[in-house]
Amino acid sequence: MSIRIVMLGDIVGTAGRLALAQCMPALRERYQPNLVIANAENAANGSGLTPALHSKLAAMGIDGMTLGDHVYKKKEIMRTLEEDPTLIRAANLPASAAGRGWMRLTPTTSVAAGGERGPSVYVITLLGRVFMNLPVNHPFEVIEQVLSQLPSRESIVLVEMHAEATSEKVAMGWYLNGRVAAVLGTHTHIPTADARILPAEPQHGRPGGSPTLGAAGGTAYITDLGMTGPYDSILGRRIDRVLHHMTTSMHAPYDVAEGNPRVCGVSIDVNETSLRATAIERIDMPADVTKPPFTSG
Ligand SMILES: [Fe+2]
Ligand SMILES: [Fe+2]
């Protein structure tokens, strides 16, 4: 028996939200996921998430949401972060930061052989430290602390690495290879073509005396899911505005773009017994802006 988890990349602005609303039925039909997760850090006009948008996304069928470096851009989300156990901020923010660093989700239709409910899915988001502005704790140390607190030997664990540098993301993938079901990169908004199941690596030891000398493999990995948002843009922002700033060094408001909205992410199959991934497939679904909900009718 396996569980299928869909995770979608950063939902950007109105275009991203409408694309998701339009594509969700087709996505469900095609992938038949047991759980859908999305990063929603750019949902509110490109920066942050509001309680109202959080409710709208949940109503579309997003079972759990994560937030990255834009977590507190809309202050009103702090209460939702404290109250809703299916919305998380990064685990390597200071302990005093509002919200929780991991969430436990229950796959909707997962019933293992014999009628017993299958394993829970724990989701953890980590912020990278290379080329990032937020002062955060060491992601490699923090993930060890979190994993030691979770029943990770009986659960499916999905780690989102929200980071700028590809090196830091792929390093986390190999670091956790064989210990978690998936390490999925977000934040850079450009989908990468390296989705795969990491292989066993018997010749590699771990620095610092980690007990997992020689990783078993079985971790689904991608450097970036891409965004769920407008791709005729510069990372979701209007091309003219960003070019004005970059070519003149003069200020221009980075308004959110609208063109070519797409839903991007991955679908992962995780074996309920081994708790490791057996398949990963990239999702890239274009929305049709001539149809509802982009048009009023
Ligand atoms: Fe983002
Ligand atoms: Fe981000």
XYZ file of C-alpha atoms and ligand atoms in Angstrom, residues 10 39 41-42 67-71 127 132 160 162-164 186-189, ligand 2:
20
model
C 4.651 28.818 -3.560
C 3.454 26.630 0.327
C 3.873 32.376 1.537
C 3.156 34.563 -1.526
C 5.130 29.480 4.939
C 8.690 30.536 4.170
C 10.657 33.742 4.675
C 7.523 35.854 4.029
C 5.768 34.203 6.970
C 14.728 28.016 5.943
C 18.902 34.599 2.768
C 10.434 21.383 2.769
C 12.856 26.807 1.629
C 16.135 28.218 0.413
C 17.859 30.333 -2.200
C 10.826 25.872 -2.523
C 11.387 29.660 -2.540
C 13.114 30.242 -5.888
C 9.842 29.923 -7.853
Fe 10.412 32.482 0.050
